[in-house]
N, CA, C and O atoms as a GROMACS GRO file, in nm:
protein
  288
    1UNK      N    1  -6.748  17.810   9.920
    1UNK     CA    2  -6.754  17.886  10.044
    1UNK      C    3  -6.669  18.011  10.025
    1UNK      O    4  -6.555  18.002   9.980
    2UNK      N    5  -6.723  18.128  10.060
    2UNK     CA    6  -6.649  18.251  10.043
    2UNK      C    7  -6.540  18.265  10.148
    2UNK      O    8  -6.547  18.207  10.256
    3UNK      N    9  -6.439  18.345  10.114
    3UNK     CA   10  -6.328  18.369  10.206
    3UNK      C   11  -6.380  18.435  10.334
    3UNK      O   12  -6.333  18.404  10.443
    4UNK      N   13  -6.476  18.526  10.322
    4UNK     CA   14  -6.531  18.596  10.438
    4UNK      C   15  -6.603  18.499  10.531
    4UNK      O   16  -6.589  18.507  10.653
    5UNK      N   17  -6.681  18.407  10.472
    5UNK     CA   18  -6.752  18.310  10.554
    5UNK      C   19  -6.654  18.218  10.626
    5UNK      O   20  -6.673  18.186  10.743
    6UNK      N   21  -6.550  18.178  10.554
    6UNK     CA   22  -6.447  18.093  10.614
    6UNK      C   23  -6.380  18.165  10.730
    6UNK      O   24  -6.356  18.106  10.835
    7UNK      N   25  -6.349  18.293  10.711
    7UNK     CA   26  -6.287  18.372  10.817
    7UNK      C   27  -6.377  18.378  10.939
    7UNK      O   28  -6.330  18.361  11.052
    8UNK      N   29  -6.506  18.401  10.918
    8UNK     CA   30  -6.600  18.406  11.030
    8UNK      C   31  -6.609  18.271  11.100
    8UNK      O   32  -6.619  18.264  11.223
    9UNK      N   33  -6.605  18.163  11.023
    9UNK     CA   34  -6.611  18.030  11.083
    9UNK      C   35  -6.490  18.007  11.172
    9UNK      O   36  -6.502  17.953  11.282
   10UNK      N   37  -6.373  18.047  11.125
   10UNK     CA   38  -6.252  18.032  11.206
   10UNK      C   39  -6.260  18.123  11.328
   10UNK      O   40  -6.228  18.082  11.439
   11UNK      N   41  -6.304  18.245  11.307
   11UNK     CA   42  -6.316  18.341  11.417
   11UNK      C   43  -6.411  18.289  11.524
   11UNK      O   44  -6.385  18.308  11.643
   12UNK      N   45  -6.518  18.224  11.485
   12UNK     CA   46  -6.615  18.172  11.581
   12UNK      C   47  -6.579  18.031  11.627
   12UNK      O   48  -6.655  17.968  11.700
   13UNK      N   49  -6.464  17.984  11.584
   13UNK     CA   50  -6.417  17.851  11.623
   13UNK      C   51  -6.518  17.742  11.589
   13UNK      O   52  -6.539  17.647  11.665
   14UNK      N   53  -6.581  17.756  11.473
   14UNK     CA   54  -6.672  17.654  11.425
   14UNK      C   55  -6.811  17.659  11.485
   14UNK      O   56  -6.891  17.568  11.462
   15UNK      N   57  -6.842  17.762  11.563
   15UNK     CA   58  -6.972  17.772  11.629
   15UNK      C   59  -7.065  17.863  11.550
   15UNK      O   60  -7.103  17.970  11.598
   16UNK      N   61  -7.100  17.821  11.430
   16UNK     CA   62  -7.189  17.902  11.347
   16UNK      C   63  -7.324  17.832  11.331
   16UNK      O   64  -7.331  17.711  11.308
   17UNK      N   65  -7.430  17.909  11.345
   17UNK     CA   66  -7.565  17.862  11.318
   17UNK      C   67  -7.628  17.968  11.229
   17UNK      O   68  -7.639  18.084  11.268
   18UNK      N   69  -7.671  17.928  11.110
   18UNK     CA   70  -7.727  18.021  11.012
   18UNK      C   71  -7.636  18.139  10.987
   18UNK      O   72  -7.682  18.252  10.970
   19UNK      N   73  -7.504  18.114  10.984
   19UNK     CA   74  -7.408  18.219  10.956
   19UNK      C   75  -7.380  18.313  11.071
   19UNK      O   76  -7.311  18.413  11.053
   20UNK      N   77  -7.433  18.283  11.189
   20UNK     CA   78  -7.412  18.369  11.305
   20UNK      C   79  -7.331  18.295  11.411
   20UNK      O   80  -7.345  18.174  11.427
   21UNK      N   81  -7.246  18.368  11.482
   21UNK     CA   82  -7.168  18.308  11.591
   21UNK      C   83  -7.261  18.268  11.704
   21UNK      O   84  -7.352  18.343  11.741
   22UNK      N   85  -7.238  18.151  11.759
   22UNK     CA   86  -7.313  18.104  11.875
   22UNK      C   87  -7.216  18.094  11.991
   22UNK      O   88  -7.111  18.030  11.979
   23UNK      N   89  -7.248  18.157  12.102
   23UNK     CA   90  -7.162  18.157  12.221
   23UNK      C   91  -7.019  18.197  12.190
   23UNK      O   92  -6.926  18.122  12.218
   24UNK      N   93  -6.999  18.317  12.131
   24UNK     CA   94  -6.862  18.359  12.100
   24UNK      C   95  -6.780  18.374  12.228
   24UNK      O   96  -6.833  18.409  12.334
   25UNK      N   97  -6.651  18.348  12.216
   25UNK     CA   98  -6.561  18.363  12.329
   25UNK      C   99  -6.547  18.511  12.362
   25UNK      O  100  -6.542  18.595  12.272
   26UNK      N  101  -6.541  18.543  12.490
   26UNK     CA  102  -6.517  18.680  12.533
   26UNK      C  103  -6.369  18.697  12.560
   26UNK      O  104  -6.308  18.615  12.630
   27UNK      N  105  -6.311  18.802  12.507
   27UNK     CA  106  -6.170  18.829  12.534
   27UNK      C  107  -6.158  18.892  12.672
   27UNK      O  108  -6.234  18.983  12.705
   28UNK      N  109  -6.063  18.845  12.751
   28UNK     CA  110  -6.043  18.908  12.881
   28UNK      C  111  -5.974  19.044  12.863
   28UNK      O  112  -5.893  19.061  12.772
   29UNK      N  113  -6.006  19.136  12.947
   29UNK     CA  114  -5.938  19.265  12.951
   29UNK      C  115  -5.794  19.240  12.993
   29UNK      O  116  -5.770  19.166  13.089
   30UNK      N  117  -5.698  19.298  12.925
   30UNK     CA  118  -5.557  19.270  12.952
   30UNK      C  119  -5.519  19.305  13.095
   30UNK      O  120  -5.432  19.240  13.154
   31UNK      N  121  -5.583  19.407  13.152
   31UNK     CA  122  -5.552  19.446  13.290
   31UNK      C  123  -5.600  19.344  13.392
   31UNK      O  124  -5.560  19.346  13.508
   32UNK      N  125  -5.688  19.253  13.348
   32UNK     CA  126  -5.739  19.151  13.440
   32UNK      C  127  -5.655  19.023  13.437
   32UNK      O  128  -5.680  18.931  13.515
   33UNK      N  129  -5.556  19.016  13.347
   33UNK     CA  130  -5.473  18.896  13.338
   33UNK      C  131  -5.376  18.890  13.456
   33UNK      O  132  -5.329  18.992  13.506
   34UNK      N  133  -5.350  18.768  13.499
   34UNK     CA  134  -5.248  18.749  13.603
   34UNK      C  135  -5.112  18.776  13.540
   34UNK      O  136  -5.099  18.777  13.418
   35UNK      N  137  -5.009  18.799  13.621
   35UNK     CA  138  -4.875  18.821  13.565
   35UNK      C  139  -4.831  18.705  13.474
   35UNK      O  140  -4.769  18.729  13.370
   36UNK      N  141  -4.861  18.582  13.512
   36UNK     CA  142  -4.824  18.467  13.429
   36UNK      C  143  -4.898  18.467  13.296
   36UNK      O  144  -4.840  18.438  13.191
   37UNK      N  145  -5.027  18.500  13.299
   37UNK     CA  146  -5.106  18.505  13.176
   37UNK      C  147  -5.054  18.616  13.085
   37UNK      O  148  -5.048  18.600  12.963
   38UNK      N  149  -5.018  18.728  13.144
   38UNK     CA  150  -4.968  18.840  13.065
   38UNK      C  151  -4.837  18.802  12.997
   38UNK      O  152  -4.818  18.833  12.879
   39UNK      N  153  -4.746  18.737  13.068
   39UNK     CA  154  -4.619  18.692  13.009
   39UNK      C  155  -4.646  18.596  12.894
   39UNK      O  156  -4.586  18.610  12.787
   40UNK      N  157  -4.736  18.501  12.914
   40UNK     CA  158  -4.770  18.404  12.808
   40UNK      C  159  -4.828  18.476  12.686
   40UNK      O  160  -4.794  18.443  12.572
   41UNK      N  161  -4.916  18.574  12.710
   41UNK     CA  162  -4.977  18.649  12.600
   41UNK      C  163  -4.870  18.721  12.518
   41UNK      O  164  -4.868  18.712  12.395
   42UNK      N  165  -4.781  18.792  12.586
   42UNK     CA  166  -4.680  18.869  12.513
   42UNK      C  167  -4.578  18.778  12.445
   42UNK      O  168  -4.526  18.813  12.338
   43UNK      N  169  -4.547  18.664  12.503
   43UNK     CA  170  -4.459  18.568  12.435
   43UNK      C  171  -4.525  18.516  12.308
   43UNK      O  172  -4.459  18.503  12.204
   44UNK      N  173  -4.654  18.486  12.316
   44UNK     CA  174  -4.727  18.439  12.197
   44UNK      C  175  -4.730  18.548  12.090
   44UNK      O  176  -4.711  18.519  11.972
   45UNK      N  177  -4.755  18.672  12.131
   45UNK     CA  178  -4.757  18.783  12.036
   45UNK      C  179  -4.621  18.800  11.970
   45UNK      O  180  -4.613  18.822  11.850
   46UNK      N  181  -4.513  18.791  12.049
   46UNK     CA  182  -4.378  18.800  11.992
   46UNK      C  183  -4.354  18.689  11.890
   46UNK      O  184  -4.294  18.713  11.786
   47UNK      N  185  -4.400  18.568  11.920
   47UNK     CA  186  -4.382  18.457  11.827
   47UNK      C  187  -4.458  18.483  11.697
   47UNK      O  188  -4.406  18.456  11.588
   48UNK      N  189  -4.579  18.537  11.707
   48UNK     CA  190  -4.656  18.571  11.586
   48UNK      C  191  -4.584  18.678  11.504
   48UNK      O  192  -4.582  18.672  11.381
   49UNK      N  193  -4.525  18.775  11.572
   49UNK     CA  194  -4.449  18.879  11.501
   49UNK      C  195  -4.326  18.818  11.432
   49UNK      O  196  -4.299  18.847  11.315
   50UNK      N  197  -4.254  18.736  11.504
   50UNK     CA  198  -4.128  18.682  11.453
   50UNK      C  199  -4.145  18.586  11.337
   50UNK      O  200  -4.057  18.578  11.250
   51UNK      N  201  -4.256  18.512  11.333
   51UNK     CA  202  -4.272  18.416  11.224
   51UNK      C  203  -4.355  18.470  11.107
   51UNK      O  204  -4.383  18.397  11.012
   52UNK      N  205  -4.394  18.598  11.114
   52UNK     CA  206  -4.468  18.660  11.004
   52UNK      C  207  -4.618  18.637  11.008
   52UNK      O  208  -4.690  18.691  10.924
   53UNK      N  209  -4.665  18.558  11.102
   53UNK     CA  210  -4.807  18.526  11.108
   53UNK      C  211  -4.891  18.650  11.144
   53UNK      O  212  -5.004  18.663  11.097
   54UNK      N  213  -4.838  18.738  11.227
   54UNK     CA  214  -4.912  18.859  11.264
   54UNK      C  215  -4.938  18.946  11.141
   54UNK      O  216  -5.046  19.001  11.125
   55UNK      N  217  -4.838  18.957  11.054
   55UNK     CA  218  -4.856  19.033  10.929
   55UNK      C  219  -4.965  18.969  10.843
   55UNK      O  220  -5.049  19.039  10.786
   56UNK      N  221  -4.963  18.835  10.834
   56UNK     CA  222  -5.064  18.766  10.752
   56UNK      C  223  -5.204  18.787  10.809
   56UNK      O  224  -5.298  18.814  10.735
   57UNK      N  225  -5.216  18.774  10.941
   57UNK     CA  226  -5.347  18.794  11.005
   57UNK      C  227  -5.393  18.938  10.994
   57UNK      O  228  -5.512  18.964  10.976
   58UNK      N  229  -5.301  19.032  11.005
   58UNK     CA  230  -5.336  19.174  10.990
   58UNK      C  231  -5.389  19.201  10.850
   58UNK      O  232  -5.489  19.272  10.833
   59UNK      N  233  -5.322  19.145  10.749
   59UNK     CA  234  -5.370  19.164  10.611
   59UNK      C  235  -5.506  19.100  10.592
   59UNK      O  236  -5.593  19.158  10.526
   60UNK      N  237  -5.527  18.981  10.648
   60UNK     CA  238  -5.657  18.914  10.639
   60UNK      C  239  -5.765  19.002  10.701
   60UNK      O  240  -5.875  19.013  10.647
   61UNK      N  241  -5.735  19.064  10.813
   61UNK     CA  242  -5.831  19.152  10.880
   61UNK      C  243  -5.862  19.274  10.794
   61UNK      O  244  -5.979  19.309  10.775
   62UNK      N  245  -5.759  19.339  10.741
   62UNK     CA  246  -5.780  19.457  10.657
   62UNK      C  247  -5.860  19.420  10.532
   62UNK      O  248  -5.953  19.492  10.494
   63UNK      N  249  -5.825  19.308  10.469
   63UNK     CA  250  -5.895  19.267  10.347
   63UNK      C  251  -6.042  19.235  10.371
   63UNK      O  252  -6.123  19.244  10.278
   64UNK      N  253  -6.077  19.198  10.493
   64UNK     CA  254  -6.215  19.159  10.525
   64UNK      C  255  -6.281  19.254  10.625
   64UNK      O  256  -6.383  19.219  10.684
   65UNK      N  257  -6.225  19.372  10.644
   65UNK     CA  258  -6.272  19.464  10.748
   65UNK      C  259  -6.420  19.498  10.732
   65UNK      O  260  -6.493  19.501  10.832
   66UNK      N  261  -6.466  19.523  10.611
   66UNK     CA  262  -6.606  19.558  10.594
   66UNK      C  263  -6.698  19.446  10.640
   66UNK      O  264  -6.797  19.472  10.709
   67UNK      N  265  -6.667  19.323  10.603
   67UNK     CA  266  -6.748  19.208  10.644
   67UNK      C  267  -6.738  19.185  10.793
   67UNK      O  268  -6.838  19.163  10.860
   68UNK      N  269  -6.616  19.191  10.845
   68UNK     CA  270  -6.593  19.165  10.988
   68UNK      C  271  -6.671  19.262  11.074
   68UNK      O  272  -6.730  19.224  11.176
   69UNK      N  273  -6.672  19.388  11.033
   69UNK     CA  274  -6.734  19.492  11.114
   69UNK      C  275  -6.875  19.526  11.070
   69UNK      O  276  -6.932  19.628  11.111
   70UNK      N  277  -6.932  19.442  10.985
   70UNK     CA  278  -7.073  19.455  10.949
   70UNK      C  279  -7.107  19.560  10.847
   70UNK      O  280  -7.219  19.611  10.846
   71UNK      N  281  -7.012  19.594  10.760
   71UNK     CA  282  -7.039  19.690  10.654
   71UNK      C  283  -7.018  19.621  10.520
   71UNK      O  284  -6.905  19.602  10.476
   72UNK      N  285  -7.128  19.584  10.454
   72UNK     CA  286  -7.116  19.511  10.327
   72UNK      C  287  -7.050  19.592  10.217
   72UNK      O  288  -7.034  19.542  10.105
   0.00000   0.00000   0.00000
């Protein structure tokens, strides 16, 4: 299994049919979040920054940008 396919599978949370996402999750617009949801979001983002996971995910995105954005 290629790294790109694995990334897409994780991105689609395992909802792949013939290599395509089925019922992908929609991200809410940040301005539509309640104050509690916004606090939780930023706390989670801070945790990702502090433990180095955000850097790892950013590198994964850059390394697979062509595949992610549909440019082979």
